[in-house]
Structure formats: C-alpha cells, structure tokens
Short mmCIF file of C-alpha atoms in Angstrom, two decimals:
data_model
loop_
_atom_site.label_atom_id
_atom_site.label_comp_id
_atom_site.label_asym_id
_atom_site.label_seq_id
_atom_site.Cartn_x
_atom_site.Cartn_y
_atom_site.Cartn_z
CA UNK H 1 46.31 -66.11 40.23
CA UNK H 2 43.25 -64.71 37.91
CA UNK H 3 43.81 -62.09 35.91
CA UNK H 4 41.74 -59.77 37.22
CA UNK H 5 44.30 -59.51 40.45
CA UNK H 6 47.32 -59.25 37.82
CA UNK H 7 45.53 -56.51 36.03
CA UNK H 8 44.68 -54.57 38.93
CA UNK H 9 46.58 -51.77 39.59
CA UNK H 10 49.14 -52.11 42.63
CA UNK H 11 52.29 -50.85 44.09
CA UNK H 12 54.01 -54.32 43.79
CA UNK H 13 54.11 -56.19 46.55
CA UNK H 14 53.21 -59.78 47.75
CA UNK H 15 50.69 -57.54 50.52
CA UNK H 16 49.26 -55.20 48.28
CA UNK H 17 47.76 -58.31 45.61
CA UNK H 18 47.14 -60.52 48.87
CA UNK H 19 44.48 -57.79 49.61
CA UNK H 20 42.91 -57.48 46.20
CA UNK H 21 42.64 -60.97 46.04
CA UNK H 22 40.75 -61.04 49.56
CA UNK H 23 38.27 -58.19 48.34
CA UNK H 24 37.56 -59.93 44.97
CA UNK H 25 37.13 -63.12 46.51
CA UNK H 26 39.96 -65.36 45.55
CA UNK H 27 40.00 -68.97 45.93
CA UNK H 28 41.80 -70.99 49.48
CA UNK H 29 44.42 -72.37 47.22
CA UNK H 30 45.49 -68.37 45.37
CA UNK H 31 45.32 -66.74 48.87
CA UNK H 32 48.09 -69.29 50.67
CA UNK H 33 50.11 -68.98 47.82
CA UNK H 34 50.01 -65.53 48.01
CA UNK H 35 50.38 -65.74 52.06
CA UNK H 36 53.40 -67.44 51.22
CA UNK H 37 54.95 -65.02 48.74
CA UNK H 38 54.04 -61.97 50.96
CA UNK H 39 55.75 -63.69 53.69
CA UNK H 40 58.62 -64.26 52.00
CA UNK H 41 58.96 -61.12 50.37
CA UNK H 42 58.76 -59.28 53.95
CA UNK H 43 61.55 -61.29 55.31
CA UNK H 44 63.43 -60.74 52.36
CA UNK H 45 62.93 -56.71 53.16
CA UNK H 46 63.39 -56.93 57.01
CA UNK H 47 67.54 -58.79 56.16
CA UNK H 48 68.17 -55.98 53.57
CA UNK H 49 66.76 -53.36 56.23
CA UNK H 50 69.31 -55.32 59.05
CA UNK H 51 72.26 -55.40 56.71
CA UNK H 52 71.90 -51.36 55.88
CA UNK H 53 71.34 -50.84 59.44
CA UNK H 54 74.36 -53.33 60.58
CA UNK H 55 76.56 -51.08 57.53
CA UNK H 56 75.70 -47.54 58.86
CA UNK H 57 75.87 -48.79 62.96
CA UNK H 58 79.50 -49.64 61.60
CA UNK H 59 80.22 -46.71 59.66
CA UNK H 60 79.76 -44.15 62.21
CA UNK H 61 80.63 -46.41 65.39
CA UNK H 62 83.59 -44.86 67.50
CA UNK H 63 86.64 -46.95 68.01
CA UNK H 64 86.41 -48.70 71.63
CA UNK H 65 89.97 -48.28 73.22
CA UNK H 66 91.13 -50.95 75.04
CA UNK H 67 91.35 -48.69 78.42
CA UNK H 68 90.94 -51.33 81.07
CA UNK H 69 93.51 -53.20 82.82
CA UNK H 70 93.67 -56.79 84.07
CA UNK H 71 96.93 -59.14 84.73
CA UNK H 72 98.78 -56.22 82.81
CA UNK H 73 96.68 -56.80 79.49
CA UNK H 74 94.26 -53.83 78.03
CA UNK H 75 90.70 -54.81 76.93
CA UNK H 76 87.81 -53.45 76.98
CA UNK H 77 85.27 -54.21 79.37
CA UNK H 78 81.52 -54.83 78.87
CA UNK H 79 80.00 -51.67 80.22
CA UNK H 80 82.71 -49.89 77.99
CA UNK H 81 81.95 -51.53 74.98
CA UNK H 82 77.68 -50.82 75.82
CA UNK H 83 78.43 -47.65 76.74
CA UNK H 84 80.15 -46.83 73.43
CA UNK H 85 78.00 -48.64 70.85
CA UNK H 86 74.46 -47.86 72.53
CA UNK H 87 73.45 -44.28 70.54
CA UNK H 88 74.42 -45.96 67.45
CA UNK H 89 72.65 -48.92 68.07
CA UNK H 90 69.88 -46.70 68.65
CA UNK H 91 70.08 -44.45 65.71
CA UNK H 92 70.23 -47.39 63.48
CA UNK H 93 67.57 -49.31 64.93
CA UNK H 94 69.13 -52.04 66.08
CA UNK H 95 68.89 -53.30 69.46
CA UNK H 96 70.80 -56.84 71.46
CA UNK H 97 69.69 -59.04 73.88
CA UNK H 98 71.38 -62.37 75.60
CA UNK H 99 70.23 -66.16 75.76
CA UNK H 100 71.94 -68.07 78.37
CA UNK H 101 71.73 -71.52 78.21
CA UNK H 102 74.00 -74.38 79.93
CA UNK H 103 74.87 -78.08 79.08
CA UNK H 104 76.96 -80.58 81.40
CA UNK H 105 78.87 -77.86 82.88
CA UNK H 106 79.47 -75.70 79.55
CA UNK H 107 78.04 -72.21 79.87
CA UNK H 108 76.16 -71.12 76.31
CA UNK H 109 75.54 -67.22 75.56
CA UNK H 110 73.81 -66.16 72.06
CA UNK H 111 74.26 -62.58 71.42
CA UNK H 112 70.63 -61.94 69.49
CA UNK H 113 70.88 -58.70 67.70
CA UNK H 114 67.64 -57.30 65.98
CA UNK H 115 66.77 -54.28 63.72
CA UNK H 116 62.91 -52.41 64.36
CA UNK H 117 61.79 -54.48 61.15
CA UNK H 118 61.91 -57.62 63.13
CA UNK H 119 65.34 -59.41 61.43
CA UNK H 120 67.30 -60.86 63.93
CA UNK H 121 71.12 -62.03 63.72
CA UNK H 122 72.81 -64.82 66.37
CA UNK H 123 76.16 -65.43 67.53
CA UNK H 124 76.60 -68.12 70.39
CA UNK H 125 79.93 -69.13 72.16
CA UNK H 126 80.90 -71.38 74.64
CA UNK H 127 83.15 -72.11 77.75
CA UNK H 128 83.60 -74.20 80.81
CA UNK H 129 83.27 -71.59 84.27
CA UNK H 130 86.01 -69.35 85.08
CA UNK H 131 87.25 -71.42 88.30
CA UNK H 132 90.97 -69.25 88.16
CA UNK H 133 91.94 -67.38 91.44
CA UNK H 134 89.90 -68.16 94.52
CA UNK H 135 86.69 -67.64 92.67
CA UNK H 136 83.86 -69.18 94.39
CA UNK H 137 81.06 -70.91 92.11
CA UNK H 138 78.64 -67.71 91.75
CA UNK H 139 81.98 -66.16 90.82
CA UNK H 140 82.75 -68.17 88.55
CA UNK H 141 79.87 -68.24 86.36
CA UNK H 142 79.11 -64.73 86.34
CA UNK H 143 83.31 -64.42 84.64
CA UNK H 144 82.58 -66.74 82.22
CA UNK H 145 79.42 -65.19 81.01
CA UNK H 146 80.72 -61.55 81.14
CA UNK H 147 83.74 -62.81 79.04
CA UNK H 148 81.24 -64.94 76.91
CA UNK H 149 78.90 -61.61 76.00
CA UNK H 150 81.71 -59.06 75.53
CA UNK H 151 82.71 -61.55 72.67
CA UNK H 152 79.88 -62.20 71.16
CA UNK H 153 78.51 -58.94 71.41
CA UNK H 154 81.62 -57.19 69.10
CA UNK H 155 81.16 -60.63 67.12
CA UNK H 156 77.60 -60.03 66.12
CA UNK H 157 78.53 -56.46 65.57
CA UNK H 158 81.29 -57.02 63.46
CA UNK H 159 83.67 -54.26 65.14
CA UNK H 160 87.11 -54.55 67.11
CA UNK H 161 88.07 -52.84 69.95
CA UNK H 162 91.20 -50.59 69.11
CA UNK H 163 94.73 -50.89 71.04
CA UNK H 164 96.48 -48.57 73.27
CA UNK H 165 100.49 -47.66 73.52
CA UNK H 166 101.98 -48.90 76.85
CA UNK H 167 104.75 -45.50 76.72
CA UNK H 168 104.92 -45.37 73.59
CA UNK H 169 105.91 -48.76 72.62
CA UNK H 170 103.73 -52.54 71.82
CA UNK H 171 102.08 -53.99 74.53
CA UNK H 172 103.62 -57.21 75.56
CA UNK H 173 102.59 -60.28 73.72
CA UNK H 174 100.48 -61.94 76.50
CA UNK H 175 97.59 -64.57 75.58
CA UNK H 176 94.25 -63.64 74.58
CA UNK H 177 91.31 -64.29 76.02
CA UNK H 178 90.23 -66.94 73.80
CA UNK H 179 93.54 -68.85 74.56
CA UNK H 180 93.58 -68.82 78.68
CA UNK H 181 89.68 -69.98 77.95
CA UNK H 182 91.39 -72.88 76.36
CA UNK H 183 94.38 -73.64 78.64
CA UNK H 184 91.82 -73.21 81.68
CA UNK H 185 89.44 -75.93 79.64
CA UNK H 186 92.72 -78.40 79.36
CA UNK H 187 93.80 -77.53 83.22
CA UNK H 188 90.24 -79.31 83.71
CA UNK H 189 90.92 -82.36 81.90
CA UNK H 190 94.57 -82.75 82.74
CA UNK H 191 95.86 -84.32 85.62
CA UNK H 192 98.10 -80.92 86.34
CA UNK H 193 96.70 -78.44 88.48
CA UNK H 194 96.34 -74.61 87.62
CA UNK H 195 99.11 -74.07 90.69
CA UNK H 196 101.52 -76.75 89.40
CA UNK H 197 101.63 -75.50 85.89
CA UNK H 198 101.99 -71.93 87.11
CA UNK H 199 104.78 -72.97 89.17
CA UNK H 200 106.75 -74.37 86.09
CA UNK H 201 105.97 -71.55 83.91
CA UNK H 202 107.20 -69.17 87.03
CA UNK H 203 103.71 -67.29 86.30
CA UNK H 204 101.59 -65.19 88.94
CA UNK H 205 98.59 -66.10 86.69
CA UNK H 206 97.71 -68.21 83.44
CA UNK H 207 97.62 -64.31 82.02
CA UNK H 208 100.91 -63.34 82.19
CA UNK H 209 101.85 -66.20 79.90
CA UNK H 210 103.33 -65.14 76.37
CA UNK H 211 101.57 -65.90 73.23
CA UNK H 212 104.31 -67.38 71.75
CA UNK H 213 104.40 -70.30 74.35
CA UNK H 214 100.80 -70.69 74.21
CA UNK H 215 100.91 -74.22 72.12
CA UNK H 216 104.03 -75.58 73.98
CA UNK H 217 101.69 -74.57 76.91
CA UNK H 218 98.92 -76.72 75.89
CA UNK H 219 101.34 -80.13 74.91
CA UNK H 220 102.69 -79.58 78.32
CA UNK H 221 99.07 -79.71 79.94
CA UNK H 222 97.71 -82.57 77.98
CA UNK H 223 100.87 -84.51 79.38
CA UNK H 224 100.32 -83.75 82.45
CA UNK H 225 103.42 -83.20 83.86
#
C-alpha cells in the first residue's frame, strides 16, 4: 500500500482506502488486497450487527406458553411460536426462512435466520416421516416438517417456550418430542410394530409413554420383542 493512501485522510475502513486507492490509481496487486480486507472487514461488521440484534430480539422477546394440547402434553405450536416472536424479529431486523431438503427417506429442514446487514445463522435437523396414527404419506411429511421447523426455529433463536400448571400441580412426565422422534425411528428398524409395542406398554399412543421408561423403551424395541 503507498503511502500516499496511508497518509490520506479517512474514516478507517477497508472501503473508504479501497476508494482512494482507485482514484489515485493504485496498482492490480494493492487493490485485491484491499478487496480482500474490505471484504473481510464487512463480514466481520454484518456477525457483530447479527449477534446485537440476536441479544436485543432475546431481551425483549415474550415468553411463549406452552398453550396447546396434544396426547395430554402442552407445547407450543408453530403459528404460536411465529405469532409471538414476529414484531421482535422485526424490530431487530432479523428475519427466518426454511430449506427443505430430503435424503433416502430422511426429511432435512435448516432454519436460516438473517439480520438486514446480510449475516445469516443455520440450524438443520433431521427425522424419518411421521407415519404414527393413520397418517397417510402427504400426512406424514407435512408432521415431520412442522415438528422439524418449530425446533429449529426456537434453536436458531436461542429461546424456550415456557410451561404451564395442569391445576396447579407438574405436568406429567411424558416423552418429549425429540424422544417419540427416536422411538418412531427404532419402530422402523425393529421387527416390532408401533401396535405391538403399544399393546405391551398398555399405551393409546407412543405419547403417553413416561420419560422415565423412555430407554427401557428403546432396549425393548431394538430386541424386538
């Protein structure tokens, strides 16, 4: 870099010399160097810009109560969770977006969430197609990827969703999510059929199976019997 471009006065960044050096005529080799450093220097800006953004969306983000209901478990569904998060999301200027992708039957969703300077963060899960019930294909899917973006939407933002008394006490200690994607994944593989295993346990659905039977659950479907 010639002196002349060092000497000139600035307000310090990468952009600002990358100009000068244009208008005084800088050689190929100074300009992609300082291409380089500008470019650098801008993504460098745009992650600090996301991570203050990402901070303040969860500073002032409302708790998301767990109001919805399904095989006597409380979540929170998708449109509950958008529906809270969206004005902050806004205000912070951050949007999300969702890549779908699928490989030998394993359904892919990246949660992409961006800030107005252009950094972008990714979170991708994955799970086999919701086949409980008498779900037909279509079905299905569309559970599996509603399940798979309600996670890894909260997971890119970095918030929970908050629990709710059942009157007045604990709600019961039922699976998670995560787990009946896991004991539907071994039902797959296992030579036991979701109705069999059901009728052992004495369940209505893999749901209503307690937590703390969840890895005696699994050994049993991996035997097979």
């Amino acid at each position: 870099m010639s002196k002349d471009i060092q000497n000139t006065k600035t307000d310090g960044s990468p952009a600002a010399l990358l100009q000068i050096a244009v208008q005084q005529g800088a050689d190929v080799e100074s300009l992609e160097k300082l291409m380089d450093l500008s470019d650098r220097w801008e993504a460098k800006q745009s992650q600090k810009s996301y991570y203050n953004a990402l901070t303040e969306f969860q500073r002032t983000c409302p708790v998301i109560e767990r109001a919805d209901t399904a095989h006597t478990s409380k979540y929170a569904t998708l449109e509950r969770i958008v529906m809270t998060v969206r004005e902050n999301l806004a205000d912070c200027g951050l949007s999300y977006r969702f890549e779908h992708s699928e490989d030998k039957g394993q359904f892919s969703v990246t949660c992409v969430v961006t800030h107005i300077d252009g950094h972008s963060e990714r979170t991708t899960m994955t799970a086999s197609a919701d086949t409980s019930g008498s779900k037909n294909p279509i079905q299905a899917l569309g559970s599996t990827t509603t399940y798979l973006q309600r996670y890894t939407l909260l997971g890119s933002l970095g918030i929970v969703t908050g629990g709710e008394d059942v009157d007045g006490g604990s709600p019961a200690n039922l699976v998670s999510d995560e787990d009946l994607v896991v004991l539907r994944e071994l039902l797959d593989e296992s030579s036991l059929t979701e109705k069999a295993f059901l009728q052992m346990g004495k369940l209505k659905t893999l749901a209503d199976l307690d937590s703390h039977l969840f890895k005696r659950a699994c050994a049993r479907i991996k035997k097979g019997a």
